[in-house]
XYZ file of C-alpha atoms in Angstrom:
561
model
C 10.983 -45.722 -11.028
C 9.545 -42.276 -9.924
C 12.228 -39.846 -8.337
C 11.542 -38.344 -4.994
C 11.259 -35.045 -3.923
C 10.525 -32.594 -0.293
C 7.140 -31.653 0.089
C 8.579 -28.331 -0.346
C 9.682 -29.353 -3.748
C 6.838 -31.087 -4.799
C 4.647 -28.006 -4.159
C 6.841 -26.109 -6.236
C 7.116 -28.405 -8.877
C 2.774 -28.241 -8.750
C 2.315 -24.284 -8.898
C 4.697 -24.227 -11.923
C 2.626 -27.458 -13.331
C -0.526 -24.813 -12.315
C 1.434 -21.626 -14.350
C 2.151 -19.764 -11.459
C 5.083 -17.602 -12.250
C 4.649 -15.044 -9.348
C 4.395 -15.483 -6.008
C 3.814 -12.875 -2.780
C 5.031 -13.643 0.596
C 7.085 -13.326 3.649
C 8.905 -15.870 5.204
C 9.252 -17.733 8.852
C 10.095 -20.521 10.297
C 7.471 -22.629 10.166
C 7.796 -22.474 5.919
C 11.821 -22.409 6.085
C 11.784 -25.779 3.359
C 9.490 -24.153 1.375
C 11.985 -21.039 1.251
C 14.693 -23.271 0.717
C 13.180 -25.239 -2.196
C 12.145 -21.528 -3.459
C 15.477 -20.604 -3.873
C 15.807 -23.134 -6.279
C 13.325 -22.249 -8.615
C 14.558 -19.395 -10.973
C 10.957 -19.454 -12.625
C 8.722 -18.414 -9.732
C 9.509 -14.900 -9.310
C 8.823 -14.064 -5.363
C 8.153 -10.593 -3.712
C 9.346 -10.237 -0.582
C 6.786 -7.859 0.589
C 7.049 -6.379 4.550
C 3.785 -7.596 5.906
C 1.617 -10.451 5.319
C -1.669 -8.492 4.402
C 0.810 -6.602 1.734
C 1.111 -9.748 0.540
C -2.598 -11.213 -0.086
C -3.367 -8.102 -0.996
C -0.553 -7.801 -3.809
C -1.769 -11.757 -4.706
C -5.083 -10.536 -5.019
C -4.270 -7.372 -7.358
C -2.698 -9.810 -9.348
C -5.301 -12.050 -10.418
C -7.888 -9.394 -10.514
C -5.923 -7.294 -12.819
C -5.196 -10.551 -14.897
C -8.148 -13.422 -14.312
C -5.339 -16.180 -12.926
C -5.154 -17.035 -9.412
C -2.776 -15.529 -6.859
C -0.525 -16.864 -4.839
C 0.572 -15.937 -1.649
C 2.979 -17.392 0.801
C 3.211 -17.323 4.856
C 4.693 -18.928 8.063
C 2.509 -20.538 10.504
C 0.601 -18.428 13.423
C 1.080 -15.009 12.883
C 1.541 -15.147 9.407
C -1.104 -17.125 8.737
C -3.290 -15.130 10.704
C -2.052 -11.410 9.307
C -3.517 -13.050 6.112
C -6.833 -13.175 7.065
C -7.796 -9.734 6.169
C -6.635 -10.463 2.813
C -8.677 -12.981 2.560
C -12.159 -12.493 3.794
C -11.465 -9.375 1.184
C -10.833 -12.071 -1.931
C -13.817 -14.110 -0.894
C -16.285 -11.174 -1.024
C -15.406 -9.998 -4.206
C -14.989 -13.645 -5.642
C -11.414 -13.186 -6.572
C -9.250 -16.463 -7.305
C -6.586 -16.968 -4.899
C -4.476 -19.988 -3.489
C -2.702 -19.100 0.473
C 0.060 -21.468 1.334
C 0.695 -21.540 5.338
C 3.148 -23.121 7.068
C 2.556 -24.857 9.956
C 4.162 -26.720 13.146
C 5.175 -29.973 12.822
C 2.482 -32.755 12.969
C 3.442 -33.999 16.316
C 3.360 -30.142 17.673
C -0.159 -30.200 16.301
C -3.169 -29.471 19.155
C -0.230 -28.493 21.946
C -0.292 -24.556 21.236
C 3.375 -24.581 20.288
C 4.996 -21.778 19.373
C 3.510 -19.637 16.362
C 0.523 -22.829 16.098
C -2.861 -21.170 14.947
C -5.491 -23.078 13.622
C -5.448 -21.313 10.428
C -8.038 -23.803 8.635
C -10.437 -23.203 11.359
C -10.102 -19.643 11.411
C -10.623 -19.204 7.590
C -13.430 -21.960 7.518
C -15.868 -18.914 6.914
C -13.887 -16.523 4.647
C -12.483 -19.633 2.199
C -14.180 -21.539 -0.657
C -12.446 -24.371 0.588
C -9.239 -25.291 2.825
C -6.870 -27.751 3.826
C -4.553 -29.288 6.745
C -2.117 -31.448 4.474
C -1.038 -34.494 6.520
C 0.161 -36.947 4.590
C 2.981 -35.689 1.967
C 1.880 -38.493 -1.073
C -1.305 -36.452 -1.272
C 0.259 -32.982 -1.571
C 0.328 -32.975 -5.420
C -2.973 -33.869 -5.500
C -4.720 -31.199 -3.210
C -2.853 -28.381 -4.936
C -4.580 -29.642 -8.168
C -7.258 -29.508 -6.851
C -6.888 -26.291 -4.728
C -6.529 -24.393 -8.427
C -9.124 -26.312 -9.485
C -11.672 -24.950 -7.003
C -10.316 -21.120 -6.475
C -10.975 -20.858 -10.017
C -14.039 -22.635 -11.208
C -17.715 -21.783 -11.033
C -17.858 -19.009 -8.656
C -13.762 -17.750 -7.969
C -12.520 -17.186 -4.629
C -9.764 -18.049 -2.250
C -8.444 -21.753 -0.972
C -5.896 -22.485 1.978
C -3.621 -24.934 1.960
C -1.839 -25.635 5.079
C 1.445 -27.545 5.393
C 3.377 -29.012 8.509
C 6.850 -28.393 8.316
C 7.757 -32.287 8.466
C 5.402 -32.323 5.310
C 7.197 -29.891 3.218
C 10.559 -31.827 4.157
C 9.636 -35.152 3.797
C 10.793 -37.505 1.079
C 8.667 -39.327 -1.249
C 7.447 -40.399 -5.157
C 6.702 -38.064 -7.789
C 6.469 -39.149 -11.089
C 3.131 -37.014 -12.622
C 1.403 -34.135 -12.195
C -1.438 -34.043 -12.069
C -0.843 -37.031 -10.145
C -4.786 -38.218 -10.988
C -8.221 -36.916 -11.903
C -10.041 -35.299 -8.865
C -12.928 -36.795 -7.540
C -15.359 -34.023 -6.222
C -18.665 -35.425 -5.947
C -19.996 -32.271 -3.266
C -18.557 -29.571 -5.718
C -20.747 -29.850 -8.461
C -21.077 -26.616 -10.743
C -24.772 -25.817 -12.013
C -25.518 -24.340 -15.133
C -29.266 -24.459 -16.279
C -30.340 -25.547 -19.529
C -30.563 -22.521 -20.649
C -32.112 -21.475 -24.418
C -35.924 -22.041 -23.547
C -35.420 -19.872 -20.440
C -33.754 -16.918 -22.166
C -36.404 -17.001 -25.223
C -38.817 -16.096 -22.224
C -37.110 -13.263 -20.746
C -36.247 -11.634 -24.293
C -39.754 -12.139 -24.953
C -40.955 -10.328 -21.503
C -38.290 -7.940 -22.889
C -39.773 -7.150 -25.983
C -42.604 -6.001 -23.814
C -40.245 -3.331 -21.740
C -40.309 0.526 -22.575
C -37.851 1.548 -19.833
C -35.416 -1.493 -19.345
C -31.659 -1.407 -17.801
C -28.645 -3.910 -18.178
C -27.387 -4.024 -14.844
C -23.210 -5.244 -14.302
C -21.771 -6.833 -11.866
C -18.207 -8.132 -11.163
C -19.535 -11.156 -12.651
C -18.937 -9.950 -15.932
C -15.942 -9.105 -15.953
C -14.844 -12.275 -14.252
C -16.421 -14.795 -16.871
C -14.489 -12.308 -19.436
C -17.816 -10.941 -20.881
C -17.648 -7.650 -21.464
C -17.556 -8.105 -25.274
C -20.624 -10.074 -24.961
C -21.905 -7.115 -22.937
C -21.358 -4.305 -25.261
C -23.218 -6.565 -27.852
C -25.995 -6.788 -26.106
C -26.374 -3.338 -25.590
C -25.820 -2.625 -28.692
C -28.284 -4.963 -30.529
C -30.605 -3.648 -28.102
C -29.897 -0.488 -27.567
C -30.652 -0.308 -23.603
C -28.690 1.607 -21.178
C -25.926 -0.074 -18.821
C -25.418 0.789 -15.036
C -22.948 -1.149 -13.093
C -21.676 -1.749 -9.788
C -18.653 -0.702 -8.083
C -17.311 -4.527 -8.696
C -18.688 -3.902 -12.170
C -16.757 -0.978 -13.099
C -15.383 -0.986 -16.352
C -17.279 -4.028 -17.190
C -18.660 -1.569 -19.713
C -16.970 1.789 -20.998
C -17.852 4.294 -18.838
C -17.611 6.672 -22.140
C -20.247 4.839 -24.434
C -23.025 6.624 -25.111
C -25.254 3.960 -23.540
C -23.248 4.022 -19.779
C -25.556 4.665 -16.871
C -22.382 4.831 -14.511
C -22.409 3.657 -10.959
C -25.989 2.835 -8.758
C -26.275 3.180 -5.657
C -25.440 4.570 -2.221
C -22.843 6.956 -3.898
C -24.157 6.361 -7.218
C -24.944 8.712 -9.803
C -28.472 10.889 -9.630
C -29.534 9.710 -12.734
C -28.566 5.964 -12.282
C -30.591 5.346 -9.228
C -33.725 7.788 -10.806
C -33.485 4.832 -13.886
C -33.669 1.966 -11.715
C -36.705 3.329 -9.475
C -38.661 4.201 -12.877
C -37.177 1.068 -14.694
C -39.536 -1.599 -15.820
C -37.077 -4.494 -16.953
C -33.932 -4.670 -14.470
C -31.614 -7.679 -16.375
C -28.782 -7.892 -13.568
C -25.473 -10.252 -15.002
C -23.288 -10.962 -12.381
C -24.589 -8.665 -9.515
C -25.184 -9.105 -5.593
C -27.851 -6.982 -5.237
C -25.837 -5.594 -1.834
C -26.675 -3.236 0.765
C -24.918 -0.334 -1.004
C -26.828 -0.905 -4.091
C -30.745 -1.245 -3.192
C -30.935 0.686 -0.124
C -34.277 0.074 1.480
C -35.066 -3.334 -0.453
C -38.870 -2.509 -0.691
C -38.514 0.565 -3.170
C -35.841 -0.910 -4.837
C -36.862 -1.188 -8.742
C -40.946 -1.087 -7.683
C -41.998 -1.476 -10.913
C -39.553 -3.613 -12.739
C -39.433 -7.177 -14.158
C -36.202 -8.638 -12.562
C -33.919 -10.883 -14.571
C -30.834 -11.834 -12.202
C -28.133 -14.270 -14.174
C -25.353 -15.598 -11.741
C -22.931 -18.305 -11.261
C -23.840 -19.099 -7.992
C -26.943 -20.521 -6.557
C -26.589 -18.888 -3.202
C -27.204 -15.534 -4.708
C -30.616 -15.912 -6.095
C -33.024 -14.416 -4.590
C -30.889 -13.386 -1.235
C -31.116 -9.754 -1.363
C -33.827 -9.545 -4.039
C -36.096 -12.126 -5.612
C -36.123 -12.562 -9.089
C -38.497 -13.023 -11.664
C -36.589 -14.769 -13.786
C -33.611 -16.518 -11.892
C -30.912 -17.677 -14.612
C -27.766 -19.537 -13.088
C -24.739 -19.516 -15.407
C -21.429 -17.936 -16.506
C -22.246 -14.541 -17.812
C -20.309 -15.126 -21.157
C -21.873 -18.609 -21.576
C -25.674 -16.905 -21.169
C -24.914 -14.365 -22.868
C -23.424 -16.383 -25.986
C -26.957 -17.762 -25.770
C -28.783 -15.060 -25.425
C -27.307 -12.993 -28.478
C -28.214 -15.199 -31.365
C -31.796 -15.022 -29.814
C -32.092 -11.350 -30.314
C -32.741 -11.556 -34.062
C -36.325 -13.925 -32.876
C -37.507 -10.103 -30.663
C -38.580 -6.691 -32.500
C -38.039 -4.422 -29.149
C -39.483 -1.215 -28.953
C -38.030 1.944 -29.317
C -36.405 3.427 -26.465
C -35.883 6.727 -27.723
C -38.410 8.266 -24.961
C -36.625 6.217 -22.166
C -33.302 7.332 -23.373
C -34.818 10.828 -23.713
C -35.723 10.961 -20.021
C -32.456 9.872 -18.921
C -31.040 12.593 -20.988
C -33.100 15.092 -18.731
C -31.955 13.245 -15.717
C -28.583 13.962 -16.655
C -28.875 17.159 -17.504
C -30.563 17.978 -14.686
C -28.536 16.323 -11.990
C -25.396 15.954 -13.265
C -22.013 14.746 -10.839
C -20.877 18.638 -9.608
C -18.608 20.090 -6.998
C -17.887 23.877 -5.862
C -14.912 25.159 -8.011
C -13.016 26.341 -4.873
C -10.138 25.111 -3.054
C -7.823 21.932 -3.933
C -10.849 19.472 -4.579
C -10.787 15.405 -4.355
C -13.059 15.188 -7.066
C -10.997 17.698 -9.699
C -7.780 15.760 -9.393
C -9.231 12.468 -10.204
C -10.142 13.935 -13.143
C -7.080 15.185 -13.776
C -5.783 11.834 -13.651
C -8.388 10.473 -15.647
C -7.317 13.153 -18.314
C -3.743 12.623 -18.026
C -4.416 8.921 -18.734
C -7.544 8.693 -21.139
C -9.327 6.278 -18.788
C -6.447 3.234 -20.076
C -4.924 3.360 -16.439
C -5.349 0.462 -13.773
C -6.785 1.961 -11.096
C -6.538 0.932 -7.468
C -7.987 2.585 -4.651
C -8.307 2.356 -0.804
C -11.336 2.519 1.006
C -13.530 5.723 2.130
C -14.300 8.925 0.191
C -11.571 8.196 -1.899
C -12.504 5.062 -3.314
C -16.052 6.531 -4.203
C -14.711 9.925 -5.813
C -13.019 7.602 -7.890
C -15.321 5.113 -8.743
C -17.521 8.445 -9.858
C -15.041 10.921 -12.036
C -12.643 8.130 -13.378
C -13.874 7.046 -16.470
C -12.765 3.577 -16.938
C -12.322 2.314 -20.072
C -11.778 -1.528 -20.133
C -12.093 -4.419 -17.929
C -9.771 -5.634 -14.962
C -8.265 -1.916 -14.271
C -10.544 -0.920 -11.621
C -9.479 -2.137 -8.953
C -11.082 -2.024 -5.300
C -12.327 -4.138 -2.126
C -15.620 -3.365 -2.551
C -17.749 -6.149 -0.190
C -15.695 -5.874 2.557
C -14.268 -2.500 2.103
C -10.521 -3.171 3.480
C -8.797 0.059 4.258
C -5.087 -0.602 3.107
C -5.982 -2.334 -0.128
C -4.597 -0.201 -2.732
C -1.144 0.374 -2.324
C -0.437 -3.412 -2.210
C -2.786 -4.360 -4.731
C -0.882 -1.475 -6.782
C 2.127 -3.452 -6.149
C 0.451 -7.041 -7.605
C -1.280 -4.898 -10.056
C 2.188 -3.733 -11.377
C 4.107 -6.667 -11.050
C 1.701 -8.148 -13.215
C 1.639 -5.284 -15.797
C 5.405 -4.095 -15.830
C 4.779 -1.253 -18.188
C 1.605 -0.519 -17.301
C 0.307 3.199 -16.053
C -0.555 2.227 -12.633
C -2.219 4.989 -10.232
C -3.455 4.636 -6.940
C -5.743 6.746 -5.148
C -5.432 6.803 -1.310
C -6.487 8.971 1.472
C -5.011 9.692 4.409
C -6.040 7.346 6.112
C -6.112 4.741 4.653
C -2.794 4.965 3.035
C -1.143 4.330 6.917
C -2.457 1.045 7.007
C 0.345 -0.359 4.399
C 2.545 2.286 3.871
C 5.438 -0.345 4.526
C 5.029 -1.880 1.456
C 6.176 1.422 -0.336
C 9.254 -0.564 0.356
C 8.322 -3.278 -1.414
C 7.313 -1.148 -4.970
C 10.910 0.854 -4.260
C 12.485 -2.618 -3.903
C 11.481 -4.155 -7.300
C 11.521 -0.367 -9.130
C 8.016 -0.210 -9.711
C 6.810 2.901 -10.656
C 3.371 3.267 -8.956
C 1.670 6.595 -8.387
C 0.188 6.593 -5.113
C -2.351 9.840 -5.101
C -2.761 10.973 -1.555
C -6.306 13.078 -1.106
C -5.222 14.602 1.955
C -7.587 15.750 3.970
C -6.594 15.133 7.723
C -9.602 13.620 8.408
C -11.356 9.765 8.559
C -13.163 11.400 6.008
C -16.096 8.880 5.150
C -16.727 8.731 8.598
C -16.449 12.340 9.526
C -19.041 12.785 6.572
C -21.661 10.684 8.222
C -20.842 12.593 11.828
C -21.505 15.444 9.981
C -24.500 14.135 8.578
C -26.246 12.161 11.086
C -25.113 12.952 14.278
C -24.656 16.834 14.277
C -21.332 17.142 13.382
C -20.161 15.550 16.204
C -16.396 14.378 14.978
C -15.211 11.579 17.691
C -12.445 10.796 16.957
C -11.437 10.990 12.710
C -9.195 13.968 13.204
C -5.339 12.459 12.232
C -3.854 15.805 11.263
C -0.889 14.499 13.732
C 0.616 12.433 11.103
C 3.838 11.556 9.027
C 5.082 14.094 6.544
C 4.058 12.074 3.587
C 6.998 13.753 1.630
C 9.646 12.975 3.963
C 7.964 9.359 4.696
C 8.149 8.823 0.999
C 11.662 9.588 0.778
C 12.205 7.863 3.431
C 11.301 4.614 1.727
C 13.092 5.448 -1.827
C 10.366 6.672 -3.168
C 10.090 10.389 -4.631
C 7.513 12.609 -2.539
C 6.074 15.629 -4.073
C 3.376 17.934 -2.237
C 0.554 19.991 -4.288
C -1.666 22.536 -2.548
C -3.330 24.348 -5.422
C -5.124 23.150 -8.121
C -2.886 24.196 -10.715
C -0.402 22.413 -9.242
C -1.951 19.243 -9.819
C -1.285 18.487 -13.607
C 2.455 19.152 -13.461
C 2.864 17.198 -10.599
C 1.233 14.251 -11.854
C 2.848 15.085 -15.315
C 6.181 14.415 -13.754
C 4.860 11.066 -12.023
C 3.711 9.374 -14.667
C 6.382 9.860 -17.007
C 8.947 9.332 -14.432
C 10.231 5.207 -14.132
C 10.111 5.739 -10.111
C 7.546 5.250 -7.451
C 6.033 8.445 -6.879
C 3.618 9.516 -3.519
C 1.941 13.209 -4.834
C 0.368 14.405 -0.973
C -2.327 16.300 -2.316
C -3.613 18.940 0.610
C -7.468 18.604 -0.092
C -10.519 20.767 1.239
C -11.178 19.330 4.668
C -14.627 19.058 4.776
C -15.337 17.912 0.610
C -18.031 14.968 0.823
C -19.296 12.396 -1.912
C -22.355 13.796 -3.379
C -24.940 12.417 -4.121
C -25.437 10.401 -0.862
C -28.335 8.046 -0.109
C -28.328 7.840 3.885
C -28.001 3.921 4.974
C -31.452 2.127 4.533
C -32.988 5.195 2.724
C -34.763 4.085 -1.255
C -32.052 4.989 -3.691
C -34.198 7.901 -5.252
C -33.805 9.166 -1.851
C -30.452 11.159 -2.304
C -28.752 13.712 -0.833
C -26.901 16.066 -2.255
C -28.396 15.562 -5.901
């Protein structure tokens, strides 16, 4: 005879069947069983974080900084809704990650009772897939398959929403899961795929002037070793995205770096000359073609994916291949040894020149963003996990840290959230107790979650939150500055906390730098200390990320080169 448990316990009993062993949330009354059950579970370790988006935020940290889903917990209504944020920034950068809301009771349903939001409705758009749990029998089931579908095919985020009378109501559990799913409108595509490759590597043997392009993609299939093969074997050059980022050593001889808006001079010179473009895993976005008509004129373009809906939406490909990166790539490398490719030397030689000539450079004078980052990246060889905020500071670091390995760069990239990175720092740690954990915030940004400093004092994490201090909105004071006569409405937020005092203030230890030789020692002290540190770095006020290509410009059209 099958024993009964709560809803509340059943879900439990599910995430642990799913190998969740951390959960992020914040509790209400709308999830009060669920809290209950919770405190019965020695095994799932929850984080009481102080805000809702601190906790997707932290969930999503996790699993990007690991590859398994995240979990995050919340009450109904506001709860539910100070999630959102969180995330519409998991969906756009395809990150796995399962939201449990609570919700009113089903007969408050439809009667805007008190905290009600229609939380399925509002994250129709920003969620692979959600659900309003009615019936309690079919709980097991949907969190099955809730993992199943945040982290197959393409990842990305799933809802589950429970009525309070669900999680306490009484009924049968005997298995988990409780039966196979039955999914007949999620189908995943993969091509057949050997016959198709053979072409491209035979167009490739043809190239004189081809680049490996990386996406997030790769590093979310787990391919990077596949990767580094296959530039190897071939010897071509690698760029990547900011989702790519360490995707592929950014010290190997054969890294391009970052393309793009803020991408590197020589990177965006390759890809206008280039005349094979094989992108793995890559959105072609906005902030990587620029003005989609000049983008790679004269190349061949290979574009592998997972998903469907990204062929041939930003850019149309020559040779559309839909599959895992690490399954095409398996493929693909056997099939080398069939090619004789040509010798690149002369393409390597001109991106040598390109280099040389245009190489990443700032004015040696002042406190500068761009020289502590690479005192951090000294400090920790490039074997840090890196998490940023959003603005100047996220793209000074995507250029002068030189990540070595997959999963520790870590950044909202498609929808750029400001207030990412100190609560992604916090799932980031969490998940990598011993880890050397930095990240790098501005000013700005930094405000929009300093609360859950509380949260990494809490739990005696010892993240290193890097503030580049500058006073200003600084992204968007660059672009007054640069396109509409340096007319600065309203980025000034030099009336703000002592950062010191405010880190103190928390638990944390605050230390302030002002000149540059300042810098090492204090982060010296930081990262060998066991404590959550906030270094307020006083920065140049006016610094910008160079090289810029102005919004809708041709990527060879940069300023600042």
């Amino acid at each position: 005879m099958a024993k009964k448990l709560t809803g509340a316990q059943i879900l439990l009993e599910a995430l642990q069947r799913e190998g969740v062993d951390t959960i992020f949330g914040y509790p209400g009354g709308a999830v009060l069983p669920i809290y209950d059950a919770l405190f019965n579970t020695p095994s799932i370790r929850h984080v009481l974080v102080r805000h809702e988006q601190g906790a997707v935020h932290a969930a999503d940290g996790y699993a990007r900084s690991t590859g398994k889903p995240g979990v995050v917990f919340a009450t109904s209504g506001p709860g539910a809704t100070n999630l959102v944020t969180g995330i519409a920034t998991a969906y756009m950068d395809s990150v796995p990650l399962v939201a449990v809301t609570g919700q009113v009771a089903l007969s408050l349903l439809g009667r805007d009772s008190f905290q009600e939001a229609d939380i399925t409705g509002i994250t129709l758009p920003i969620t692979k897939y959600n659900y309003l749990v009615k019936d309690p029998n079919e709980l097991a089931y949907v969190i099955h398959e809730a993992f199943y579908v945040a982290t197959s095919g393409r990842p990305g985020p799933v809802l589950i929403d429970i009525p309070k009378d669900v999680q306490a109501a009484l009924v049968p559990f005997d298995e988990y899961p409780p039966r196979e799913l039955e999914l007949p409108g999620y189908q995943l595509t993969e091509n057949h795929l050997e016959e198709k490759l053979a072409t491209i590597l035979g167009e490739l043997a043809e190239a004189e002037k081809p680049v490996i392009f990386a996406g997030g993609g790769v590093i979310k299939s787990g391919a990077a070793g596949e990767l580094m093969a296959l530039a190897e074997k071939t010897n071509i050059p690698v760029a990547y995205s900011l989702m790519g980022k360490g995707a592929f050593p950014d010290n190997h001889p054969l890294c391009l770096g970052m393309v793009g808006m803020h991408g590197l001079a020589h990177t965006n010179y390759a890809f206008t000359e280039c005349d094979f473009l094989l992108g793995l895993g890559v959105r072609f976005s906005d902030r990587v073609t620029g003005k989609l008509d000049e983008f790679c004129p004269r190349a061949t373009i290979v574009h592998v994916d997972i998903d469907p809906a990204e062929i041939n939406k930003n850019i149309r490909a020559h040779y559309p291949v839909i599959g895992d990166i690490k399954n095409v790539l398996k493929i693909m490398l056997p099939l080398l040894e069939k090619f004789t490719f040509k010798d690149f030397t002369p393409w390597h030689e001109k991106i040598a020149a390109w280099k040389q000539q245009y190489p990443l450079r700032y004015e040696n004078k002042g406190l500068k963003p761009q020289y502590i980052i690479q005192q951090i990246n000294e400090l920790t060889n490039g074997e840090a996990f890196i998490t940023t905020e959003v603005g100047q500071n996220q793209m000074w670091a995507a250029q002068y840290y030189r990540a070595t390995r997959p999963r520790s760069f870590i950044s909202s990239g498609g929808l750029g959230t400001m207030g990412y990175g100190l609560p992604a720092a916090v799932g980031v740690q969490i998940a990598h107790p011993d880890a050397v954990v930095v990240n790098i915030s501005g000013d700005g940004s930094f405000q929009m979650n300093v609360q859950e400093l509380a949260t990494a004092v809490q739990n005696e994490l010892p993240i290193n939150v890097v503030i580049l201090n500058n006073g200003y909105l600084g992204m968007v004071r660059q672009w007054q500055e640069m396109f509409l006569d340096r007319r600065y409405s309203h980025v000034d937020i030099t009336f703000g906390p002592d950062f010191v005092k405010l880190a103190e203030a928390y638990g944390a230890v605050g230390l302030r730098v002002e000149r540059p030789e300042d810098v090492r020692p204090a982060l010296e002290e930081a990262l060998k200390s066991k404590r959550t540190y906030v270094i307020d770095c006083i920065v140049e006020r006016e610094e910008n990320v160079l090289p810029m290509v102005p919004a809708g410009s041709a990527i060879h059209n940069m300023l600042g080169r």
